[in-house]
Amino acid sequence: LVGMQASQSTSHLAKISGVELNEHRFYKSSDWHLHKNASRQPGIFIAGSCNGPMSIDESLEHARSAAYEAHRYLINGKSNN
């Protein structure tokens, strides 16, 4: 196999947390276009390559966005979705 794959522990963690997986076994966002960092589980945010293969720059951008969403969730008590 070539490329990046989600680890086998990804499925186990998804079952424990209730976060859905996409067809490639990466964590699924609540909405890929509007809420890439939000899962369908309140208070659980997705960042970086656990969401799918991406470059270092994309991972950093994703991490900043997830940190902002987590901060906003903690301050307001709700997510953006």
Coordinates of N, CA and C in Angstrom, one line a residue:
L1 N 0.8 -1.2 0.0 CA 0.0 0.0 0.0 C 0.9 1.3 0.0
V2 N 0.4 2.2 -0.7 CA 1.1 3.5 -0.8 C 0.2 4.6 -0.2
G3 N 0.8 5.5 0.5 CA 0.1 6.7 1.0 C -0.1 6.5 2.5
M4 N -1.1 7.2 3.0 CA -1.3 7.3 4.5 C -2.6 6.5 4.8
Q5 N -2.5 5.8 5.9 CA -3.7 5.1 6.4 C -3.9 5.4 7.9
A6 N -5.1 5.4 8.3 CA -5.4 5.6 9.7 C -4.9 4.3 10.5
S7 N -4.5 4.5 11.7 CA -4.0 3.4 12.5 C -5.2 2.5 12.9
Q8 N -4.9 1.3 13.3 CA -5.9 0.4 13.8 C -6.6 0.8 15.0
S9 N -5.9 1.6 15.9 CA -6.5 2.1 17.1 C -7.5 3.2 16.8
T10 N -7.5 3.7 15.6 CA -8.5 4.8 15.2 C -9.9 4.3 15.4
S11 N -10.1 3.1 14.9 CA -11.5 2.5 15.0 C -11.9 2.3 16.5
H12 N -10.9 1.8 17.3 CA -11.2 1.6 18.7 C -11.6 2.9 19.4
L13 N -10.8 4.0 19.2 CA -11.1 5.3 19.8 C -12.4 5.9 19.3
A14 N -12.7 5.6 18.0 CA -14.0 6.1 17.4 C -15.2 5.5 18.2
K15 N -15.1 4.2 18.5 CA -16.1 3.5 19.2 C -16.3 4.0 20.6
I16 N -15.2 4.3 21.3 CA -15.2 4.8 22.6 C -15.8 6.2 22.7
S17 N -15.4 7.0 21.7 CA -15.8 8.5 21.7 C -17.2 8.7 21.0
G18 N -17.6 7.8 20.2 CA -18.8 8.0 19.4 C -18.6 8.8 18.1
V19 N -17.3 9.1 17.8 CA -17.0 9.8 16.6 C -17.1 8.9 15.4
E20 N -17.7 9.4 14.3 CA -17.8 8.6 13.1 C -16.5 8.5 12.3
L21 N -16.4 7.5 11.5 CA -15.2 7.3 10.6 C -15.7 7.5 9.2
N22 N -14.9 8.0 8.3 CA -15.3 8.1 6.9 C -14.9 6.8 6.2
E23 N -15.1 6.7 4.9 CA -14.9 5.5 4.1 C -13.4 5.0 4.1
H24 N -12.5 5.9 4.5 CA -11.1 5.6 4.5 C -10.6 5.3 6.0
R25 N -11.5 5.2 6.9 CA -11.3 5.0 8.3 C -10.6 6.2 9.1
F26 N -10.7 7.4 8.5 CA -10.3 8.6 9.2 C -11.5 9.2 9.9
Y27 N -11.3 10.1 10.9 CA -12.4 10.7 11.6 C -13.2 11.6 10.7
K28 N -14.5 11.5 10.8 CA -15.4 12.2 9.9 C -15.9 13.5 10.5
S29 N -15.7 14.6 9.8 CA -16.2 15.9 10.2 C -17.7 16.0 10.2
S30 N -18.3 16.9 10.9 CA -19.8 17.1 10.9 C -20.2 17.6 9.5
D31 N -19.3 18.5 8.9 CA -19.5 19.1 7.6 C -18.2 19.4 7.0
W32 N -17.7 18.8 6.0 CA -16.4 19.0 5.4 C -16.2 20.4 5.0
H33 N -17.2 21.1 4.5 CA -17.0 22.4 3.9 C -17.2 23.5 4.9
L34 N -18.1 23.3 5.9 CA -18.3 24.4 6.9 C -17.8 24.2 8.3
H35 N -17.6 22.9 8.7 CA -17.2 22.6 10.0 C -16.2 21.5 10.0
K36 N -15.0 21.7 9.4 CA -14.1 20.6 9.2 C -13.5 20.1 10.6
N37 N -13.5 20.9 11.6 CA -12.9 20.5 12.9 C -13.9 19.9 13.8
A38 N -15.2 20.1 13.5 CA -16.2 19.6 14.5 C -16.6 18.2 14.1
S39 N -16.7 17.3 15.2 CA -17.3 16.0 15.0 C -18.8 16.1 15.3
R40 N -19.5 15.1 15.1 CA -21.0 15.1 15.5 C -21.2 14.9 17.0
Q41 N -20.1 14.7 17.7 CA -20.2 14.6 19.2 C -19.8 15.9 19.8
P42 N -20.7 16.5 20.6 CA -20.4 17.8 21.2 C -19.1 17.8 22.0
G43 N -18.3 18.8 21.8 CA -17.1 18.9 22.6 C -15.9 18.1 22.1
I44 N -16.1 17.3 21.0 CA -15.0 16.6 20.4 C -14.6 17.2 19.0
F45 N -13.4 17.7 18.9 CA -12.9 18.4 17.7 C -11.9 17.6 17.0
I46 N -11.8 17.7 15.7 CA -10.9 16.9 14.9 C -9.8 17.9 14.3
A47 N -8.6 17.5 14.4 CA -7.5 18.3 13.8 C -6.4 17.5 13.2
G48 N -5.9 18.0 12.1 CA -4.7 17.4 11.5 C -5.1 16.1 10.7
S49 N -4.1 15.3 10.6 CA -4.2 14.1 9.7 C -5.1 13.0 10.3
C50 N -5.6 13.1 11.4 CA -6.6 12.1 11.9 C -7.9 12.3 11.0
N51 N -8.0 13.4 10.3 CA -9.2 13.7 9.5 C -8.9 13.3 8.0
G52 N -7.7 13.0 7.7 CA -7.3 12.5 6.4 C -5.9 13.0 6.1
P53 N -5.2 12.5 5.0 CA -3.9 12.9 4.7 C -3.8 14.4 4.4
M54 N -2.8 15.1 4.9 CA -2.6 16.5 4.6 C -1.2 16.9 4.9
S55 N -0.8 18.0 4.3 CA 0.6 18.5 4.5 C 0.8 19.1 5.9
I56 N 2.0 19.4 6.2 CA 2.3 20.0 7.5 C 1.6 21.3 7.7
D57 N 1.7 22.2 6.6 CA 1.0 23.5 6.7 C -0.5 23.3 6.9
E58 N -1.1 22.4 6.2 CA -2.6 22.1 6.3 C -2.9 21.6 7.8
S59 N -2.0 20.8 8.3 CA -2.2 20.3 9.7 C -2.1 21.4 10.7
L60 N -1.2 22.3 10.5 CA -1.1 23.4 11.4 C -2.3 24.4 11.3
E61 N -2.7 24.6 10.1 CA -3.9 25.4 10.0 C -5.2 24.8 10.6
H62 N -5.3 23.5 10.4 CA -6.3 22.7 11.0 C -6.3 22.7 12.5
A63 N -5.1 22.6 13.1 CA -4.9 22.6 14.5 C -5.3 23.9 15.1
R64 N -4.9 25.0 14.5 CA -5.3 26.3 15.0 C -6.8 26.5 15.0
S65 N -7.4 26.1 13.9 CA -8.9 26.2 13.8 C -9.5 25.3 14.9
A66 N -9.1 24.1 15.1 CA -9.6 23.3 16.1 C -9.5 23.9 17.5
A67 N -8.3 24.4 17.8 CA -8.0 25.1 19.1 C -9.0 26.2 19.3
Y68 N -9.2 27.0 18.2 CA -10.2 28.1 18.3 C -11.6 27.6 18.6
E69 N -12.0 26.6 17.9 CA -13.3 26.0 18.1 C -13.5 25.4 19.5
A70 N -12.4 24.7 20.0 CA -12.5 24.2 21.4 C -12.6 25.3 22.4
H71 N -11.8 26.4 22.2 CA -11.9 27.5 23.1 C -13.3 28.1 23.1
R72 N -13.8 28.3 21.9 CA -15.2 28.9 21.8 C -16.2 27.9 22.4
Y73 N -16.0 26.6 22.3 CA -17.0 25.7 22.9 C -16.9 25.8 24.4
L74 N -15.7 25.9 25.0 CA -15.5 26.0 26.4 C -16.1 27.3 27.0
I75 N -15.9 28.4 26.2 CA -16.4 29.7 26.7 C -18.0 29.8 26.5
N76 N -18.5 29.3 25.4 CA -19.9 29.4 25.1 C -20.7 28.2 25.5
G77 N -20.1 27.1 25.7 CA -20.8 25.9 26.1 C -21.4 25.2 24.9
K78 N -21.1 25.5 23.7 CA -21.7 24.9 22.5 C -20.7 25.0 21.4
S79 N -20.9 24.1 20.4 CA -20.1 24.1 19.2 C -20.8 25.0 18.1
N80 N -20.1 25.1 17.0 CA -20.6 26.0 15.9 C -21.6 25.3 15.0
N81 N -21.7 23.9 15.1 CA -22.6 23.2 14.2 C -23.9 22.9 14.8

